[in-house]
PDB file of C-alpha atoms in Angstrom:
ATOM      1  CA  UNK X   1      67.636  44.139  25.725  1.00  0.00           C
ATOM      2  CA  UNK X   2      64.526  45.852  25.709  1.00  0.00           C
ATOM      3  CA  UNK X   3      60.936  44.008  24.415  1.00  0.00           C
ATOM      4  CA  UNK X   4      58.420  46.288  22.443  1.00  0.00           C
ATOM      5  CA  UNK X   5      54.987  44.957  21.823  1.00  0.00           C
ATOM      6  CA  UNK X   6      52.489  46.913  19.211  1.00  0.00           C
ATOM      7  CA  UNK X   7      48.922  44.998  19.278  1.00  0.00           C
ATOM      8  CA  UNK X   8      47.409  46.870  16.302  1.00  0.00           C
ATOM      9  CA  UNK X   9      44.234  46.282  14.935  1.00  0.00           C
ATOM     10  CA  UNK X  10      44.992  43.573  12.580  1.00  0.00           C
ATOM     11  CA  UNK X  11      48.642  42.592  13.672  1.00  0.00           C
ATOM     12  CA  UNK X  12      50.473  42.023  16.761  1.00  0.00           C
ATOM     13  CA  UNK X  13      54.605  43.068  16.575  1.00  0.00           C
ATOM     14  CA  UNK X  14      56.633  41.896  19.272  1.00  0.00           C
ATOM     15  CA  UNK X  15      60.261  43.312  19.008  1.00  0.00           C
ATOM     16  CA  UNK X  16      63.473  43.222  20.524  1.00  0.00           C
ATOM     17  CA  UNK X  17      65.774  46.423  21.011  1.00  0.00           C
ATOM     18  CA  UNK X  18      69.412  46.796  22.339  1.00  0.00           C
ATOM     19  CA  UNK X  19      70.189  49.581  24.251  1.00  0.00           C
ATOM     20  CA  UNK X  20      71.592  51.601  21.415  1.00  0.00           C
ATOM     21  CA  UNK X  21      67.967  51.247  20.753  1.00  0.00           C
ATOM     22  CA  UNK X  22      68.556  49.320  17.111  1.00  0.00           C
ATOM     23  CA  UNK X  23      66.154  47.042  16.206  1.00  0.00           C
ATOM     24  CA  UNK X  24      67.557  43.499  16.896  1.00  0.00           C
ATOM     25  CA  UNK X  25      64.275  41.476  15.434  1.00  0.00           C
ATOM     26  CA  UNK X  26      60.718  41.760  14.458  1.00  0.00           C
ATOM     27  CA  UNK X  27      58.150  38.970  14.437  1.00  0.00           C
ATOM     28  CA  UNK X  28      54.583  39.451  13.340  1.00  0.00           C
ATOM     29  CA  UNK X  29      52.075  37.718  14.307  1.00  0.00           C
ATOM     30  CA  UNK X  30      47.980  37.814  13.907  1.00  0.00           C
ATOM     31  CA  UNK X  31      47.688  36.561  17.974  1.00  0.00           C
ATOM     32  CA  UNK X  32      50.569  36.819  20.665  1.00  0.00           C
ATOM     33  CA  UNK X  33      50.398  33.648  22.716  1.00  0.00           C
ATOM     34  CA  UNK X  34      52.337  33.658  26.022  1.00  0.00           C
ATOM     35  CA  UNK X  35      54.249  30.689  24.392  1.00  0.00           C
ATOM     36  CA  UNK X  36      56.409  33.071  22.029  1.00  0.00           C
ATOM     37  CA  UNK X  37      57.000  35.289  24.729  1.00  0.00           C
ATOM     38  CA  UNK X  38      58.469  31.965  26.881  1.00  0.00           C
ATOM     39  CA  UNK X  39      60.376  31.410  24.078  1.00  0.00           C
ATOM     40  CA  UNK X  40      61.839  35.234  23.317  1.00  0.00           C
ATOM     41  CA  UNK X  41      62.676  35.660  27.269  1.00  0.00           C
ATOM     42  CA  UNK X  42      64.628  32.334  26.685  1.00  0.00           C
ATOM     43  CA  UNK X  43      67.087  33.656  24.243  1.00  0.00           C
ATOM     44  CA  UNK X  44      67.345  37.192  25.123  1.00  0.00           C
ATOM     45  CA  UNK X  45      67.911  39.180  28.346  1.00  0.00           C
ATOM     46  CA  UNK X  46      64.953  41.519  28.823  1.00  0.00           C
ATOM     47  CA  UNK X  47      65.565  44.527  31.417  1.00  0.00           C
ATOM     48  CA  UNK X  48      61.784  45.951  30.565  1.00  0.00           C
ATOM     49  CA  UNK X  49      58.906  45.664  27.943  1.00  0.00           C
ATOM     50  CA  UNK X  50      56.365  48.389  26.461  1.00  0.00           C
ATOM     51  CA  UNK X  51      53.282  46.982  25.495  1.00  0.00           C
ATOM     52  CA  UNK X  52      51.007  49.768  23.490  1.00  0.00           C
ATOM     53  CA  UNK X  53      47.549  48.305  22.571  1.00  0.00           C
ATOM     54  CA  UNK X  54      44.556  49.580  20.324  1.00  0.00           C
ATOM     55  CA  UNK X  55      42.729  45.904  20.195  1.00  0.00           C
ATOM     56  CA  UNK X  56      42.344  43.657  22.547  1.00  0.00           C
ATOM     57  CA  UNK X  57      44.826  41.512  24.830  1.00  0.00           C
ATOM     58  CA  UNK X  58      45.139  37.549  25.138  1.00  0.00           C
ATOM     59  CA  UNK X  59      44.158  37.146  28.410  1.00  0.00           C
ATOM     60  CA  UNK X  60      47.220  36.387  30.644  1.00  0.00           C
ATOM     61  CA  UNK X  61      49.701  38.353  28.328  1.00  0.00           C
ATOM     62  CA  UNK X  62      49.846  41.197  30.940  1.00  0.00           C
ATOM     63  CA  UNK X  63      50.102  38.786  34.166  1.00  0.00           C
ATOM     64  CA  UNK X  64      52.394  37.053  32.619  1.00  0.00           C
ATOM     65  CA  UNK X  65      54.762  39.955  31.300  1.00  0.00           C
ATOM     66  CA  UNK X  66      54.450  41.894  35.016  1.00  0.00           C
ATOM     67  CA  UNK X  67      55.735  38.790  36.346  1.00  0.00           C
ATOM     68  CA  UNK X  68      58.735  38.524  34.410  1.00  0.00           C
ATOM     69  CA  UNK X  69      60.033  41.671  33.640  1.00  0.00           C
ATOM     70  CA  UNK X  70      59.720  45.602  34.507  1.00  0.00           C
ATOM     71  CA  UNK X  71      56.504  46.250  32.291  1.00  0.00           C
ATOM     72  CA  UNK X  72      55.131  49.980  31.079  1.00  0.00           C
ATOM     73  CA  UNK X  73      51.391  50.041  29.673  1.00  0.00           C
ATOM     74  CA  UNK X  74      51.641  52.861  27.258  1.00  0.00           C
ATOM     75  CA  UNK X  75      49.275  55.568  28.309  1.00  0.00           C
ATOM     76  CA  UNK X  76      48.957  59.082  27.444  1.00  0.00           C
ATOM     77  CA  UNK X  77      49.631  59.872  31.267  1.00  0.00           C
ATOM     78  CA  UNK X  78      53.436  58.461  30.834  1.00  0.00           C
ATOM     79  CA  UNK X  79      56.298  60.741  30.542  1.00  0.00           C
ATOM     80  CA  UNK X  80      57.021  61.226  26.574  1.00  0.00           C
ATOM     81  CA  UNK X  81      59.102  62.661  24.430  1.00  0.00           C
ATOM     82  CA  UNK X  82      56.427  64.853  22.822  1.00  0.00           C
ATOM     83  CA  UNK X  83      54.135  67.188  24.555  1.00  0.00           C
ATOM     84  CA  UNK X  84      50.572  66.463  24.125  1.00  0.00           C
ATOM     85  CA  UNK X  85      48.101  69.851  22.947  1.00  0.00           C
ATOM     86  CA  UNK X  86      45.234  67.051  22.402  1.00  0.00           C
ATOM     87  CA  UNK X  87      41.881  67.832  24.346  1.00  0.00           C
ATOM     88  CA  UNK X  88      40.921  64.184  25.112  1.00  0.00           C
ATOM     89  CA  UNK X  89      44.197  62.574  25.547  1.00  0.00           C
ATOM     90  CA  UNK X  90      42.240  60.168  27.177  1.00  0.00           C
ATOM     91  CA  UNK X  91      41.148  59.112  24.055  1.00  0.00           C
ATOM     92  CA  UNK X  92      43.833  59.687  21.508  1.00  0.00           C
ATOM     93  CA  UNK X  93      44.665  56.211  20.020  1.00  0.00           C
ATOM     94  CA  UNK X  94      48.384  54.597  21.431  1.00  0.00           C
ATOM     95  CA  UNK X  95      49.190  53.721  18.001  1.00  0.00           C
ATOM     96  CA  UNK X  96      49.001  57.682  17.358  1.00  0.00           C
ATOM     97  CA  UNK X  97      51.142  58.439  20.990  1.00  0.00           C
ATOM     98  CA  UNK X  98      54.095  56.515  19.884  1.00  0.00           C
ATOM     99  CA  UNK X  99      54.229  57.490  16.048  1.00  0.00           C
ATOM    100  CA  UNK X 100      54.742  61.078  17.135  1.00  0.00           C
ATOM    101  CA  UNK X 101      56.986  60.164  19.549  1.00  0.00           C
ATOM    102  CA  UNK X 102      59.373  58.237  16.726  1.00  0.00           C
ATOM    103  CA  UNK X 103      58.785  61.132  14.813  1.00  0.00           C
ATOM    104  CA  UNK X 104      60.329  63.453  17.731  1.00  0.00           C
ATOM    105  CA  UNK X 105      63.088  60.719  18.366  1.00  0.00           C
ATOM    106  CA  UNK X 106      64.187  61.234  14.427  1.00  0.00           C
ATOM    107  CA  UNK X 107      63.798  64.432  13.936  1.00  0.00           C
ATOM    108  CA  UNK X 108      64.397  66.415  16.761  1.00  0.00           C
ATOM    109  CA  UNK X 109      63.741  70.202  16.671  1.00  0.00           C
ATOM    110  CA  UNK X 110      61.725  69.589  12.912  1.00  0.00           C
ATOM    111  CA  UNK X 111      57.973  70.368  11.631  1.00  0.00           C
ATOM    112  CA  UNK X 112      56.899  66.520  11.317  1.00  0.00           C
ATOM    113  CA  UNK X 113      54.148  65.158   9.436  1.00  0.00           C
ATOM    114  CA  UNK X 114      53.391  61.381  10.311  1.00  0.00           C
ATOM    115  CA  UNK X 115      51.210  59.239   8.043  1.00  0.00           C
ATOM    116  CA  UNK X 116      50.240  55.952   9.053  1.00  0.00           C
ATOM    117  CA  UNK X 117      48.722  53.649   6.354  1.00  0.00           C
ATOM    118  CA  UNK X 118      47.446  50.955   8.033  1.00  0.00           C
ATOM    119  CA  UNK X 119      43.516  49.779   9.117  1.00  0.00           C
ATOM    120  CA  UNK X 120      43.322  53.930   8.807  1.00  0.00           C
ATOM    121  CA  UNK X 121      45.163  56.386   7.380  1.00  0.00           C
ATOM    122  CA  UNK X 122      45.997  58.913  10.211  1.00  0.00           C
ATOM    123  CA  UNK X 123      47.978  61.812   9.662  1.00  0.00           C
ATOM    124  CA  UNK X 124      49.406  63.410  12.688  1.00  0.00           C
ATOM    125  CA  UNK X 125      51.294  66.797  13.343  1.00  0.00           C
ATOM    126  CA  UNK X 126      53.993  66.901  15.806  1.00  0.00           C
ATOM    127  CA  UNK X 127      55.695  70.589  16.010  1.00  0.00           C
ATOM    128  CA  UNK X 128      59.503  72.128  15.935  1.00  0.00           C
ATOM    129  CA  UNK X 129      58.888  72.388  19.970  1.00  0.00           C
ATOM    130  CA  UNK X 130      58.146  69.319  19.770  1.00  0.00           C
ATOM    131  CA  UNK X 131      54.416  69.636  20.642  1.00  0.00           C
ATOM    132  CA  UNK X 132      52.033  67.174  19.056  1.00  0.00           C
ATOM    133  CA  UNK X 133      49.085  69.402  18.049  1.00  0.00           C
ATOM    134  CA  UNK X 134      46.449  66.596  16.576  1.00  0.00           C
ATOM    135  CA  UNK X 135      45.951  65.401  13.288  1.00  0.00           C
ATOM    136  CA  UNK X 136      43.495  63.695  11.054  1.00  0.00           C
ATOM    137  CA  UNK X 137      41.595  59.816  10.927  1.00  0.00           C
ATOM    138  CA  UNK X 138      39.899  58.517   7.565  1.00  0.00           C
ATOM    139  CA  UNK X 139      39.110  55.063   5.852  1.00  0.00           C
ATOM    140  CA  UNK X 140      42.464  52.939   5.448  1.00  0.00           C
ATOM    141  CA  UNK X 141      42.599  51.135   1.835  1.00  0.00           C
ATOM    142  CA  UNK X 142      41.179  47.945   3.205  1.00  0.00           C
ATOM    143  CA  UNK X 143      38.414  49.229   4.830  1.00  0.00           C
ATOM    144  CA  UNK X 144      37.552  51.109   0.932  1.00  0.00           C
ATOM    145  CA  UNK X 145      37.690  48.119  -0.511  1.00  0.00           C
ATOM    146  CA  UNK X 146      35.839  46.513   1.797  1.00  0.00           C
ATOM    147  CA  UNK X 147      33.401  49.462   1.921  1.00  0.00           C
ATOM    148  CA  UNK X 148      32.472  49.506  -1.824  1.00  0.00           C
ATOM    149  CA  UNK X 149      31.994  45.815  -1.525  1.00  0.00           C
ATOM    150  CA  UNK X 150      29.771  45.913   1.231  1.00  0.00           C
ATOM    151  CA  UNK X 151      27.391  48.681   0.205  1.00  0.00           C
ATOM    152  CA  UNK X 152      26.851  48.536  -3.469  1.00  0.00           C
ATOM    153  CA  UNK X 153      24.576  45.647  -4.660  1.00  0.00           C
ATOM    154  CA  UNK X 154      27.340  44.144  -7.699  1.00  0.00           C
ATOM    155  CA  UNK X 155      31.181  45.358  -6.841  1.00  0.00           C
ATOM    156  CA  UNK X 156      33.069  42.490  -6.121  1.00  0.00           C
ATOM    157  CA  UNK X 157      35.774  42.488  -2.891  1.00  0.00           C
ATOM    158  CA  UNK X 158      39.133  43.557  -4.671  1.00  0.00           C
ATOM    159  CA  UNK X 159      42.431  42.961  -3.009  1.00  0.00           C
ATOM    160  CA  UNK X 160      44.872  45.413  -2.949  1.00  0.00           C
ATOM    161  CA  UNK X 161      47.721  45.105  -5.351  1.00  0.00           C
ATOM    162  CA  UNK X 162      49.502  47.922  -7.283  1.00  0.00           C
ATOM    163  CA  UNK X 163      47.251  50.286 -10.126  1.00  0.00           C
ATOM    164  CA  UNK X 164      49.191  50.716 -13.303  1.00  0.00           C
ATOM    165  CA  UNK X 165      46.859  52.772 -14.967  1.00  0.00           C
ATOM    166  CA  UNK X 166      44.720  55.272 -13.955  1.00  0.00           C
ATOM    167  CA  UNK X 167      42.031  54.373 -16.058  1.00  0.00           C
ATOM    168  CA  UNK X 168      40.640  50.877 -15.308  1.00  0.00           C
ATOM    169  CA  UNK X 169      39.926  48.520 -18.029  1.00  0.00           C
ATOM    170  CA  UNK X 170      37.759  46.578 -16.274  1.00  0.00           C
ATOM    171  CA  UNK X 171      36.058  46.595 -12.696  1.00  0.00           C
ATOM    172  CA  UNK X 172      38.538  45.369 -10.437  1.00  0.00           C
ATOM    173  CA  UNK X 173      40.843  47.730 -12.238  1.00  0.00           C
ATOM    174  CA  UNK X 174      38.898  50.368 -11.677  1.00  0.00           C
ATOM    175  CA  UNK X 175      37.993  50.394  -7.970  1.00  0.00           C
ATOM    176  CA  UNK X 176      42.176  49.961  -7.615  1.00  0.00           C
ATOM    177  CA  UNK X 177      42.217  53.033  -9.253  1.00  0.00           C
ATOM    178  CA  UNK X 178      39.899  54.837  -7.077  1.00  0.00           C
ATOM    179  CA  UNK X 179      40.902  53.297  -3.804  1.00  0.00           C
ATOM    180  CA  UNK X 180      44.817  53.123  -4.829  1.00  0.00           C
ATOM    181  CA  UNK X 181      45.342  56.502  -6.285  1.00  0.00           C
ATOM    182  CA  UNK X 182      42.686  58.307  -4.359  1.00  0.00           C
ATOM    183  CA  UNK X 183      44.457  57.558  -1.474  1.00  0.00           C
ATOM    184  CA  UNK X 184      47.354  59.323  -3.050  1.00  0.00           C
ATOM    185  CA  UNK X 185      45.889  62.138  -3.855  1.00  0.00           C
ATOM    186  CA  UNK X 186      44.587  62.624  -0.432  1.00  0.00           C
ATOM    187  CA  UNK X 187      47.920  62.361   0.961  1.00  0.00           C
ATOM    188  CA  UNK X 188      49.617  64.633  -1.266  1.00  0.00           C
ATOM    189  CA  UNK X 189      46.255  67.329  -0.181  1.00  0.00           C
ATOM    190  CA  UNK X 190      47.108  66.602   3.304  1.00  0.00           C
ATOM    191  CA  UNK X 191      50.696  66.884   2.576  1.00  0.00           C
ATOM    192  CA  UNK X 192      50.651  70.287   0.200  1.00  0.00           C
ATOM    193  CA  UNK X 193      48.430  72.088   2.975  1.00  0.00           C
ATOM    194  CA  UNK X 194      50.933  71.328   5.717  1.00  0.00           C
ATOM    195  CA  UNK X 195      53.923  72.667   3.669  1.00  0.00           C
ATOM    196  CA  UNK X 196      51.589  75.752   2.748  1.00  0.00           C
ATOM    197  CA  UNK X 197      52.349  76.532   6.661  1.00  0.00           C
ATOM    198  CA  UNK X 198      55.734  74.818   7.578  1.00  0.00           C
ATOM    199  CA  UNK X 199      57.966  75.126   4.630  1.00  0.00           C
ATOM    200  CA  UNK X 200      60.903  72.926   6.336  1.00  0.00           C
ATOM    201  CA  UNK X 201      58.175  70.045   6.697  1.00  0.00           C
ATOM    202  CA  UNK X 202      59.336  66.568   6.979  1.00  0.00           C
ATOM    203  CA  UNK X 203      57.171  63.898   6.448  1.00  0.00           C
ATOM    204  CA  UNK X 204      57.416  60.319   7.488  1.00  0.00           C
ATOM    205  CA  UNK X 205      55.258  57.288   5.815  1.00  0.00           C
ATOM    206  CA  UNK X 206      54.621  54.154   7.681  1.00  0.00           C
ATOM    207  CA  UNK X 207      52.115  51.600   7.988  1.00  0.00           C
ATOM    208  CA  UNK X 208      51.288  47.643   6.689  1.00  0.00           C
ATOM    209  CA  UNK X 209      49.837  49.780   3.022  1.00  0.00           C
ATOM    210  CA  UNK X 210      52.882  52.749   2.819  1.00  0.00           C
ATOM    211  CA  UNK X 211      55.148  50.608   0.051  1.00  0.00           C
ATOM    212  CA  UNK X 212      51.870  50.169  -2.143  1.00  0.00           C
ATOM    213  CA  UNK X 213      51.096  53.707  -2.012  1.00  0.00           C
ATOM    214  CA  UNK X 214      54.649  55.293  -1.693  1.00  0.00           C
ATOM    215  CA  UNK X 215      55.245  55.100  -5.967  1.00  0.00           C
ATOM    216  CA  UNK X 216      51.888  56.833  -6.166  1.00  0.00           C
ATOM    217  CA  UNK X 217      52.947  60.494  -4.284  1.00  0.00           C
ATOM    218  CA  UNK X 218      53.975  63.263  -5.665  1.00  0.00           C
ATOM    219  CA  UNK X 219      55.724  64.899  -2.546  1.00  0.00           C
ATOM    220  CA  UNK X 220      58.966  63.591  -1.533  1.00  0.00           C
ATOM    221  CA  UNK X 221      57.916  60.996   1.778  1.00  0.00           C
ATOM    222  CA  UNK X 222      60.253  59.424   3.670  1.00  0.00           C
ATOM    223  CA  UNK X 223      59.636  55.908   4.339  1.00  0.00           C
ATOM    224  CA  UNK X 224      59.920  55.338   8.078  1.00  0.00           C
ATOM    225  CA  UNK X 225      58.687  51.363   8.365  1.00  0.00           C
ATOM    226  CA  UNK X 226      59.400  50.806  12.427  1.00  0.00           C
ATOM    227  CA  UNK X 227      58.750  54.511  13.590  1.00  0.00           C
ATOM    228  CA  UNK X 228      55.604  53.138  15.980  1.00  0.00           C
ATOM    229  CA  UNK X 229      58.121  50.361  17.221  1.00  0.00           C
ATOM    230  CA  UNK X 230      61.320  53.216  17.508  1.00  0.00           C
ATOM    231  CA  UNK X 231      58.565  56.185  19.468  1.00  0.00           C
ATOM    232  CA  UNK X 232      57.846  52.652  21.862  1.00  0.00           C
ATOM    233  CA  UNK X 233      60.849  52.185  22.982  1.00  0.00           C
ATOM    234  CA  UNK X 234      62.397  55.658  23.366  1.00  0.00           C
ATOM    235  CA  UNK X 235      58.802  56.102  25.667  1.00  0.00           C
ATOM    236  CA  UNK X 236      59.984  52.815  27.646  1.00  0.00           C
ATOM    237  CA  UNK X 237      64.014  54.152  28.082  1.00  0.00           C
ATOM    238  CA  UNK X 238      62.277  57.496  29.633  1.00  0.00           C
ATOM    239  CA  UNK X 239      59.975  55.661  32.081  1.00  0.00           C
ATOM    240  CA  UNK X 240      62.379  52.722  33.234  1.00  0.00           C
ATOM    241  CA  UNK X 241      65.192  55.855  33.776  1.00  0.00           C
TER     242      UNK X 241
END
């Protein structure tokens, strides 16, 4: 069995994989305490663990984990799938590393498009050679929301739910609307000027915000809910072989 760990910005996934590389579980949580890892390395045999990290780290997570099992730090100096045509790799986001890697694990030899909806909606582009060439980075919904809230002197703090209409009835409707279905009709932009160039373009939609927005786009998405969890664990299987 194989432990993946994704510390996001707002959430912390801790997974298990079997060396088919299925998913076995998933668990969630908004801090990882050593005390669920005690408790996952009781019931499972781990050979090796990923841990990719944009926030911060409980202290004592990483001691602990390089004294128990075979441990990779995801960094863009690893051996990937993907090639990297980034010119600060250095600085290129894990989160971003291991998306286009599950992207080049599913569709091998493909023109992919990755869109994560999450804290930010990132759109990355990883090519038929398999070369991830960059992408984009722009307000995810809750930081909108939270946006309009923030800097306006009467807009109340809306949380997201799903827009009916287009046309809001009433405030909170109404800054749905904008947030909601603005966000789709970036994403279809984004999506419509990538297929301008790569006509056999797949695209892949994942992220804690991708079933809310999924009903609102026009192009035909494919919904690709563990692909950050699926690029982590193909990058562990090359660096523990």
């Amino acid at each position: 069995m194989f432990l993946v760990i994704d510390i996001g910005n707002t959430t912390h996934k801790v997974s298990i994989f079997n060396s088919d590389g299925d998913l076995e579980i998933l668990f969630r949580y908004d801090e990882l305490e050593i005390s669920r890892l005690q408790n996952l390395f009781e019931q499972y045999d781990i050979e090796a663990a990923i841990l990719s990290s944009v926030g911060s780290v409980r202290e004592g997570i990483i001691f602990w984990l390089e004294n128990h099992t075979a441990l990779v730090r995801l960094t863009p100096g690893l051996k990937l799938p993907v090639c990297l045509d980034y010119e600060t790799p250095e600085t290129l986001g894990t989160d971003r590393i291991a998306a286009a890697s599950g992207a080049q694990m599913l569709y091998p030899a493909q023109n992919v498009l990755v869109i994560q909806a999450g804290t930010c909606l990132v759109f990355d582009f990883v090519d038929n050679q398999g070369v991830y060439q960059g992408g984009s980075i722009a307000p995810g919904m809750r930081m909108r929301f939270q946006s309009l809230h923030d800097h306006t002197a009467r807009l109340p703090l809306v949380e997201p739910h799903e827009v009916i209409s287009i046309t809001g009835k009433n405030t909170g409707e109404s800054i749905s609307s904008g947030v909601i279905r603005g966000m789709a009709c970036e994403i279809d932009g984004f999506i419509d000027h990538y297929r301008s160039h790569y006509s056999d373009l797949k695209v892949l939609l994942t992220g804690g915000d991708a079933e809310l927005l999924q009903s609102f786009i026009k192009n035909r998405i494919f919904a690709a809910p563990y692909l950050v969890l699926q690029g982590l664990y193909k990058i562990l299987k090359l660096n523990v072989e």
